[in-house]
Short mmCIF file of C-alpha atoms and ligand atoms in Angstrom, two decimals:
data_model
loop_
_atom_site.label_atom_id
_atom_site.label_comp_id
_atom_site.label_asym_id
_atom_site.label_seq_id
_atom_site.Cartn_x
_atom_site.Cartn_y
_atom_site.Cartn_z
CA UNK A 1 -13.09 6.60 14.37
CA UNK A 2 -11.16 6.97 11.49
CA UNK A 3 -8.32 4.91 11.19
CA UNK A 4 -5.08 6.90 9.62
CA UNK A 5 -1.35 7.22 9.95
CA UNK A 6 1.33 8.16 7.96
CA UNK A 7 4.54 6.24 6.52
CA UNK A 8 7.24 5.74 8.99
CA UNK A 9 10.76 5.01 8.99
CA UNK A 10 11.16 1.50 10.48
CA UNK A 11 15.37 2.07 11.42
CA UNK A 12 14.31 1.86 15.38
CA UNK A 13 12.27 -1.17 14.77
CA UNK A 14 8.14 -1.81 15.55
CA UNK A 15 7.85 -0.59 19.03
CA UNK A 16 9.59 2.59 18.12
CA UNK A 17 7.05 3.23 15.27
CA UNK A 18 4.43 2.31 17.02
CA UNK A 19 5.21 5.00 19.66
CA UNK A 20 6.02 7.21 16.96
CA UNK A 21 2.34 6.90 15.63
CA UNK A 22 0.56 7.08 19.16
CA UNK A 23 2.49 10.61 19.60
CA UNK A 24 1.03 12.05 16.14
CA UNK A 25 -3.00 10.42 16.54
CA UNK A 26 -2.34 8.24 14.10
CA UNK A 27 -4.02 4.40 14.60
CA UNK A 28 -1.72 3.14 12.06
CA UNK A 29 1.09 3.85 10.03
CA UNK A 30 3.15 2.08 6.84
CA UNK A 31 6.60 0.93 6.49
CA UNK A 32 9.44 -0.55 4.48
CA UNK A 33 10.24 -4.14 5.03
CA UNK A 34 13.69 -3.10 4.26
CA UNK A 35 15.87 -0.46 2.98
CA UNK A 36 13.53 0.26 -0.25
CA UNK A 37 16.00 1.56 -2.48
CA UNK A 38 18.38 -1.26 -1.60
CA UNK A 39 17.13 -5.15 -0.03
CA UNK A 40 19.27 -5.28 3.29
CA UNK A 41 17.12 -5.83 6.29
CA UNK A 42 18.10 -6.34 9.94
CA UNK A 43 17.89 -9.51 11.76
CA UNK A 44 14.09 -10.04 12.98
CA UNK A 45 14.02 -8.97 16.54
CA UNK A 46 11.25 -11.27 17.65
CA UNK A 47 11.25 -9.37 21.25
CA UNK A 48 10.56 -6.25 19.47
CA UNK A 49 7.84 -7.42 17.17
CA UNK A 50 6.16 -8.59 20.49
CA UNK A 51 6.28 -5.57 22.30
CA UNK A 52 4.90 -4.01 19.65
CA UNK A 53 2.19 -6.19 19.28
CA UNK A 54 1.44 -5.78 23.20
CA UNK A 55 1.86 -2.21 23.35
CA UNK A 56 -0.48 -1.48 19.25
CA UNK A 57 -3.51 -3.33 21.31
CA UNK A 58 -3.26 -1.50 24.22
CA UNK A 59 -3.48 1.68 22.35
CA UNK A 60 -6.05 0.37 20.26
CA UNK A 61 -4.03 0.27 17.00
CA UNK A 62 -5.49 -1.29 13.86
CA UNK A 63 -4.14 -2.90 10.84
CA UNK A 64 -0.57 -1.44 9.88
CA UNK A 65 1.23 -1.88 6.21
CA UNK A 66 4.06 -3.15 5.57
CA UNK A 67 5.57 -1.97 2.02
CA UNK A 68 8.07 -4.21 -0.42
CA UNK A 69 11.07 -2.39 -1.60
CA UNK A 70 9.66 -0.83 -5.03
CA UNK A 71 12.85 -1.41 -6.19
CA UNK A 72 11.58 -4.83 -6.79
CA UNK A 73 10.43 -6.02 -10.00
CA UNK A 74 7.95 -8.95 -9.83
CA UNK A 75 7.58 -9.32 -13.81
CA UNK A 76 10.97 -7.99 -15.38
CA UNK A 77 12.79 -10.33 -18.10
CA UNK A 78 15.58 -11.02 -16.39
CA UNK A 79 15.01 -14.24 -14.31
CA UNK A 80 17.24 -13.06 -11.89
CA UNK A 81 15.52 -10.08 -11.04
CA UNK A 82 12.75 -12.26 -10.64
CA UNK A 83 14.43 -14.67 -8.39
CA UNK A 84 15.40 -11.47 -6.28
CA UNK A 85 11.87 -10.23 -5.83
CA UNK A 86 10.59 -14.15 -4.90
CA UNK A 87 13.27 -14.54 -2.51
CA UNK A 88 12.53 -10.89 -0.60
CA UNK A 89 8.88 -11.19 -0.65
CA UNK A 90 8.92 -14.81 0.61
CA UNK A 91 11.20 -13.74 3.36
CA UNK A 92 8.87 -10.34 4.25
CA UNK A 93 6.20 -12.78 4.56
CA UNK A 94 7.57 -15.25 7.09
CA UNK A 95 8.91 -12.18 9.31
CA UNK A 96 5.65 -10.64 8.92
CA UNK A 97 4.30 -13.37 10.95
CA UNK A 98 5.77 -12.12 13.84
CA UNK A 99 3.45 -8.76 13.63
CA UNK A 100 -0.60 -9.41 14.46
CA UNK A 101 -2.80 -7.09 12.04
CA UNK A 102 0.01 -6.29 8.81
CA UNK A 103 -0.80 -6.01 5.39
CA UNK A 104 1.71 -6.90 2.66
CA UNK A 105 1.41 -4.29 -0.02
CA UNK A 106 3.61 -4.63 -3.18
CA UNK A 107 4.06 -2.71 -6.44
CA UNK A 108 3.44 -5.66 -9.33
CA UNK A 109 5.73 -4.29 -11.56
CA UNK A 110 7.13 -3.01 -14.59
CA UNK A 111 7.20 -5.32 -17.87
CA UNK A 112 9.20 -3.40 -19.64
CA UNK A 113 8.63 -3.96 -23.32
CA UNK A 114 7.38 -7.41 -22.99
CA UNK A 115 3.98 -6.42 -22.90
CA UNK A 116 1.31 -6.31 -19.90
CA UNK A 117 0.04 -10.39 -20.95
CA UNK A 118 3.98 -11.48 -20.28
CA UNK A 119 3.90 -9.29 -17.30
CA UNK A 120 1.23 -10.57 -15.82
CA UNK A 121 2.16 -14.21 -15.91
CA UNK A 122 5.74 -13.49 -13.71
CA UNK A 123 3.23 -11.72 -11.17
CA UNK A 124 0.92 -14.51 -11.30
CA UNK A 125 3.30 -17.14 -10.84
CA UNK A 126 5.18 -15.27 -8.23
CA UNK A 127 1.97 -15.15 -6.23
CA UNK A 128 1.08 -18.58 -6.96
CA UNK A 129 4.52 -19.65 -5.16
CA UNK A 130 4.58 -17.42 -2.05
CA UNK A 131 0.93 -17.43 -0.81
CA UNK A 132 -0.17 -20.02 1.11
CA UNK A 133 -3.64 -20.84 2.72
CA UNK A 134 -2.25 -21.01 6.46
CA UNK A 135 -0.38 -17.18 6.45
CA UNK A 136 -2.19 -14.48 7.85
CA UNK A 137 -1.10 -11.50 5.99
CA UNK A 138 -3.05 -10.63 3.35
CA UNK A 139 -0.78 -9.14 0.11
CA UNK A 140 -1.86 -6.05 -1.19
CA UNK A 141 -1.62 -4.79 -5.37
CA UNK A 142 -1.02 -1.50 -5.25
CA UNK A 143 -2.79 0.55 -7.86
CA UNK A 144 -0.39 2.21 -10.02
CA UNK A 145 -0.48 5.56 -11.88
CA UNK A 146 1.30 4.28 -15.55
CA UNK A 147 4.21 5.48 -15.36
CA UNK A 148 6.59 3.93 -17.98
CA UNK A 149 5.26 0.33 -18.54
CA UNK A 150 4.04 -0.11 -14.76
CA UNK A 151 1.16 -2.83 -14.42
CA UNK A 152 -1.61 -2.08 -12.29
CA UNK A 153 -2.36 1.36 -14.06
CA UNK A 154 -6.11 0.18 -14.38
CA UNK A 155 -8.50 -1.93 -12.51
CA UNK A 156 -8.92 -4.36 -15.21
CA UNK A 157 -5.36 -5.03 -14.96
CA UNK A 158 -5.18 -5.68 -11.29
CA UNK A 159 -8.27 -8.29 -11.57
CA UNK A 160 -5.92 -10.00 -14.50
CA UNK A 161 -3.87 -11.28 -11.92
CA UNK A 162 -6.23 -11.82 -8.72
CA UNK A 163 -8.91 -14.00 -11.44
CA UNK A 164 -5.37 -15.89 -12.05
CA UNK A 165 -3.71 -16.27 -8.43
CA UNK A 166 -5.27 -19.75 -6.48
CA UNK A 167 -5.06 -18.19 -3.01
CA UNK A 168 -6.57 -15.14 -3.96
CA UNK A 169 -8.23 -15.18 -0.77
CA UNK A 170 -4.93 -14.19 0.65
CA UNK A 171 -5.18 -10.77 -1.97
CA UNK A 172 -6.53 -7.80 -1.64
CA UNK A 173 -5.95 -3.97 -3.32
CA UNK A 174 -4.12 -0.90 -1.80
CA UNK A 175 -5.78 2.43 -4.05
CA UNK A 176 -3.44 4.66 -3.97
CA UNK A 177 -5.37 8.41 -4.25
CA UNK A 178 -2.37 10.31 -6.03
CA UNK A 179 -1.87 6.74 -8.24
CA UNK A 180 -5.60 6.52 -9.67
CA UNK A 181 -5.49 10.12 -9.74
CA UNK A 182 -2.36 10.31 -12.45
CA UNK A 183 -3.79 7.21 -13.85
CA UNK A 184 -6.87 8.79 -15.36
CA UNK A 185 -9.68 8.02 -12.89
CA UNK A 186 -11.40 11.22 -11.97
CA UNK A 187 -11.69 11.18 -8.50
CA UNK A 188 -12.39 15.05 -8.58
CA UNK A 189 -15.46 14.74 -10.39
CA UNK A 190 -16.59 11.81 -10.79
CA UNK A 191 -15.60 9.60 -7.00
CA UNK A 192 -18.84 7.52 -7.34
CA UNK A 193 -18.05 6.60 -10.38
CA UNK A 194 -14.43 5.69 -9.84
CA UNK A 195 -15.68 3.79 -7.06
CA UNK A 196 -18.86 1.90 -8.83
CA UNK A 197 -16.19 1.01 -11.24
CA UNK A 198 -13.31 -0.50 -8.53
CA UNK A 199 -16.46 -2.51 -7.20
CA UNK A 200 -17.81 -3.62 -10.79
CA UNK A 201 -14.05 -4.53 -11.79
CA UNK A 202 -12.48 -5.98 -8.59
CA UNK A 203 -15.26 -6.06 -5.95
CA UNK A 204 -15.06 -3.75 -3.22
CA UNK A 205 -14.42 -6.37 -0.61
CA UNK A 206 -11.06 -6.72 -2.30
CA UNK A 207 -10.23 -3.07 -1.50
CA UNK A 208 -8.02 -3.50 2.08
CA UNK A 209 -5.95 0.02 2.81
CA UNK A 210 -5.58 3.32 1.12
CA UNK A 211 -2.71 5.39 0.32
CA UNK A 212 -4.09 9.10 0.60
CA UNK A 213 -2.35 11.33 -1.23
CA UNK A 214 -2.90 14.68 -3.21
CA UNK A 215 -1.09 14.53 -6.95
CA UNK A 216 1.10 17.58 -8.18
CA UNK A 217 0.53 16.32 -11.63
CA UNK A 218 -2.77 16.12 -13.63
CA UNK A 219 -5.73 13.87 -14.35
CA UNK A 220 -4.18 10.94 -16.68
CA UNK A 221 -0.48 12.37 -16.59
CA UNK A 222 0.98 8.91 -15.35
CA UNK A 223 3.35 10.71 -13.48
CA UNK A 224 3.46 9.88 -9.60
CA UNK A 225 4.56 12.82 -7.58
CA UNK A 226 2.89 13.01 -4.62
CA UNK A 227 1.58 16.44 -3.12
CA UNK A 228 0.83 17.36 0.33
CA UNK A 229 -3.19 16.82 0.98
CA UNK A 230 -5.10 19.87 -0.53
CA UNK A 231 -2.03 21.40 -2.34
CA UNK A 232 -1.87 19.42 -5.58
CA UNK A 233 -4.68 19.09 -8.34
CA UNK A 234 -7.07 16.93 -6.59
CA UNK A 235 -7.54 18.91 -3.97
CA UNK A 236 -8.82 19.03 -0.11
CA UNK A 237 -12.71 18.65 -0.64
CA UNK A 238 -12.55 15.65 -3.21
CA UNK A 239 -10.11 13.96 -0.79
CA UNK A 240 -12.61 14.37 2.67
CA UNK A 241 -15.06 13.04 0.09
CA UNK A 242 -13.38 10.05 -0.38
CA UNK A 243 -12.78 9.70 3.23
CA UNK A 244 -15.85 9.89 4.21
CA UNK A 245 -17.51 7.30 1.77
CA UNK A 246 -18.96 4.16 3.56
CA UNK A 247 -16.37 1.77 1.68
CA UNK A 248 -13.44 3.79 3.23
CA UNK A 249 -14.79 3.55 6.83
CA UNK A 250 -12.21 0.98 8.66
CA UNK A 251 -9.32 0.64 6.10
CA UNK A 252 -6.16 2.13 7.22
CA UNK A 253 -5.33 5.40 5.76
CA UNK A 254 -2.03 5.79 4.96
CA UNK A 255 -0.21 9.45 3.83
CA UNK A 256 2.70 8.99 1.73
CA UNK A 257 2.30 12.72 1.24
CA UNK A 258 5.81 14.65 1.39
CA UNK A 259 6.15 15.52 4.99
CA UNK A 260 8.45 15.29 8.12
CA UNK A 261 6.50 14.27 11.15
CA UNK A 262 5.58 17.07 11.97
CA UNK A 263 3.66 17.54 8.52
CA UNK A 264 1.77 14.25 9.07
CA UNK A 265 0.69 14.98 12.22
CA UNK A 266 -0.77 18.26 10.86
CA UNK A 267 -2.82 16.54 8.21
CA UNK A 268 -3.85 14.01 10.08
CA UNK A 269 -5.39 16.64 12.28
CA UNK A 270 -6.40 18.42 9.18
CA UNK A 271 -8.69 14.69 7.94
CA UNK A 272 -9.53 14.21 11.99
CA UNK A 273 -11.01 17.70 11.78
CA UNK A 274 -13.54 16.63 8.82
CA UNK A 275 -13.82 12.90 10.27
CA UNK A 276 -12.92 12.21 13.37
FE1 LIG B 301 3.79 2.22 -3.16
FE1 LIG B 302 1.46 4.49 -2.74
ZN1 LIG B 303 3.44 6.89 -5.72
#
């Protein structure tokens, strides 16, 4: 069975989202670790994380994503923008604890005219402080489309840092569809070679959730608007392709597609119809 959700809002808390997803078919479902245009979060309501966790196995959930505020900005020159995104993502991590089955996905960052080598080294050393061998939750790179001077607009950027991190046991990859798409990898025409080239590049054991979504701008555009599934330029057919490769089967599926709930819930129906 496929396993797919949606991005929720997490202002009711994890038993509330995890009802939320039950109603819609979804078997998981993403969402911020706290307000993601700001960094307040609420005070960890360990009751509620283990409901949820009760209540996600008894309805046979699978691994959920949790997403950093993208505000955040792993590798910018200001230390104290640094310091911000150490002290969040450190804090995420302990409260994810709480939560069996979470992935900890991230955006690295944007290095802003210091060049993707300085870059790289904040995100490194960032990693290099918060992961430890003993957490569970696995951290997530998300791949980026380019936008500006975003890291993670290529594979060969994202293995920079994993080669570099010492826990990169505790690392993985989040493709986002729309991301790759804008970022110049041809998923229309050319998926098995996008995806020979994720495996030659990062190895595709590294490759832990997907963010499925349809692009309203072009092949290499570095833009990032996301379109509702089979209404932007990649297209219905190229995205049940994707779906239904082997390496997809049994990584959580997440649309970040613009939609109220009642949208997701369609295209999850839409994907269940194609793959159930
Ligand atoms: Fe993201
Ligand atoms: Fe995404
Ligand atoms: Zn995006």
């Amino acid at each position: 069975m496929l396993t797919i959700g949606c991005h929720l809002s997490s202002a009711d808390g994890f038993l509330s989202m995890g009802k939320e997803a039950i109603s819609i078919n979804a078997n998981t479902f993403q969402f911020f670790t706290r307000n993601p245009r700001g960094f307040k979060s609420k005070n960890l309501d360990v009751s509620d994380c283990e409901s949820f966790n009760k209540y996600w196995k008894e309805h046979d959930g699978k691994m959920i994503v949790a997403h950093a505020p993208y505000t955040l900005n792993p590798c910018s020159a200001d230390e104290r923008v640094r310091e911000l995104a150490h002290m969040i993502m450190s804090d995420d991590l302990q409260r994810l604890e709480h939560i069996n089955g979470v992935y900890y996905n991230f955006h690295p960052g944007s290095h802003v005219k210091q060049g993707v080598e300085v870059g790289t080294t904040y995100i490194v050393n960032l990693l290099n402080e918060i992961l430890t061998p003993t957490q569970s939750t696995i951290v997530l790179l998300e791949t980026m489309a380019g936008k500006g001077s975003e890291i993670g607009k290529t594979f060969e950027e994202l293995k920079a840092i994993i080669d570099r991190v010492d826990h990169s046991e505790k690392l993985g990859v989040c493709l986002d569809t729309c991301h790759i798409f804008d970022g110049g990898y041809d998923i229309v025409n050319d998926l098995g070679g996008v995806m020979d080239k994720f495996d030659s590049v990062i190895g595709i054991s590294k490759l832990k959730a997907v963010h499925l979504n349809d692009s309203k701008n072009t092949l290499g555009s570095h833009k990032d608007r996301h379109e509702l599934i089979g209404k932007g330029n990649i297209g219905l057919d190229p995205l049940v392709k994707f779906i239904s490769r082997k390496e997809i089967q049994n990584l959580p599926l997440i649309l970040e597609t613009p939609n109220d709930i009642n949208g997701y819930k369609s295209e999850i129906a839409l994907l269940r119809s194609y793959r159930p």
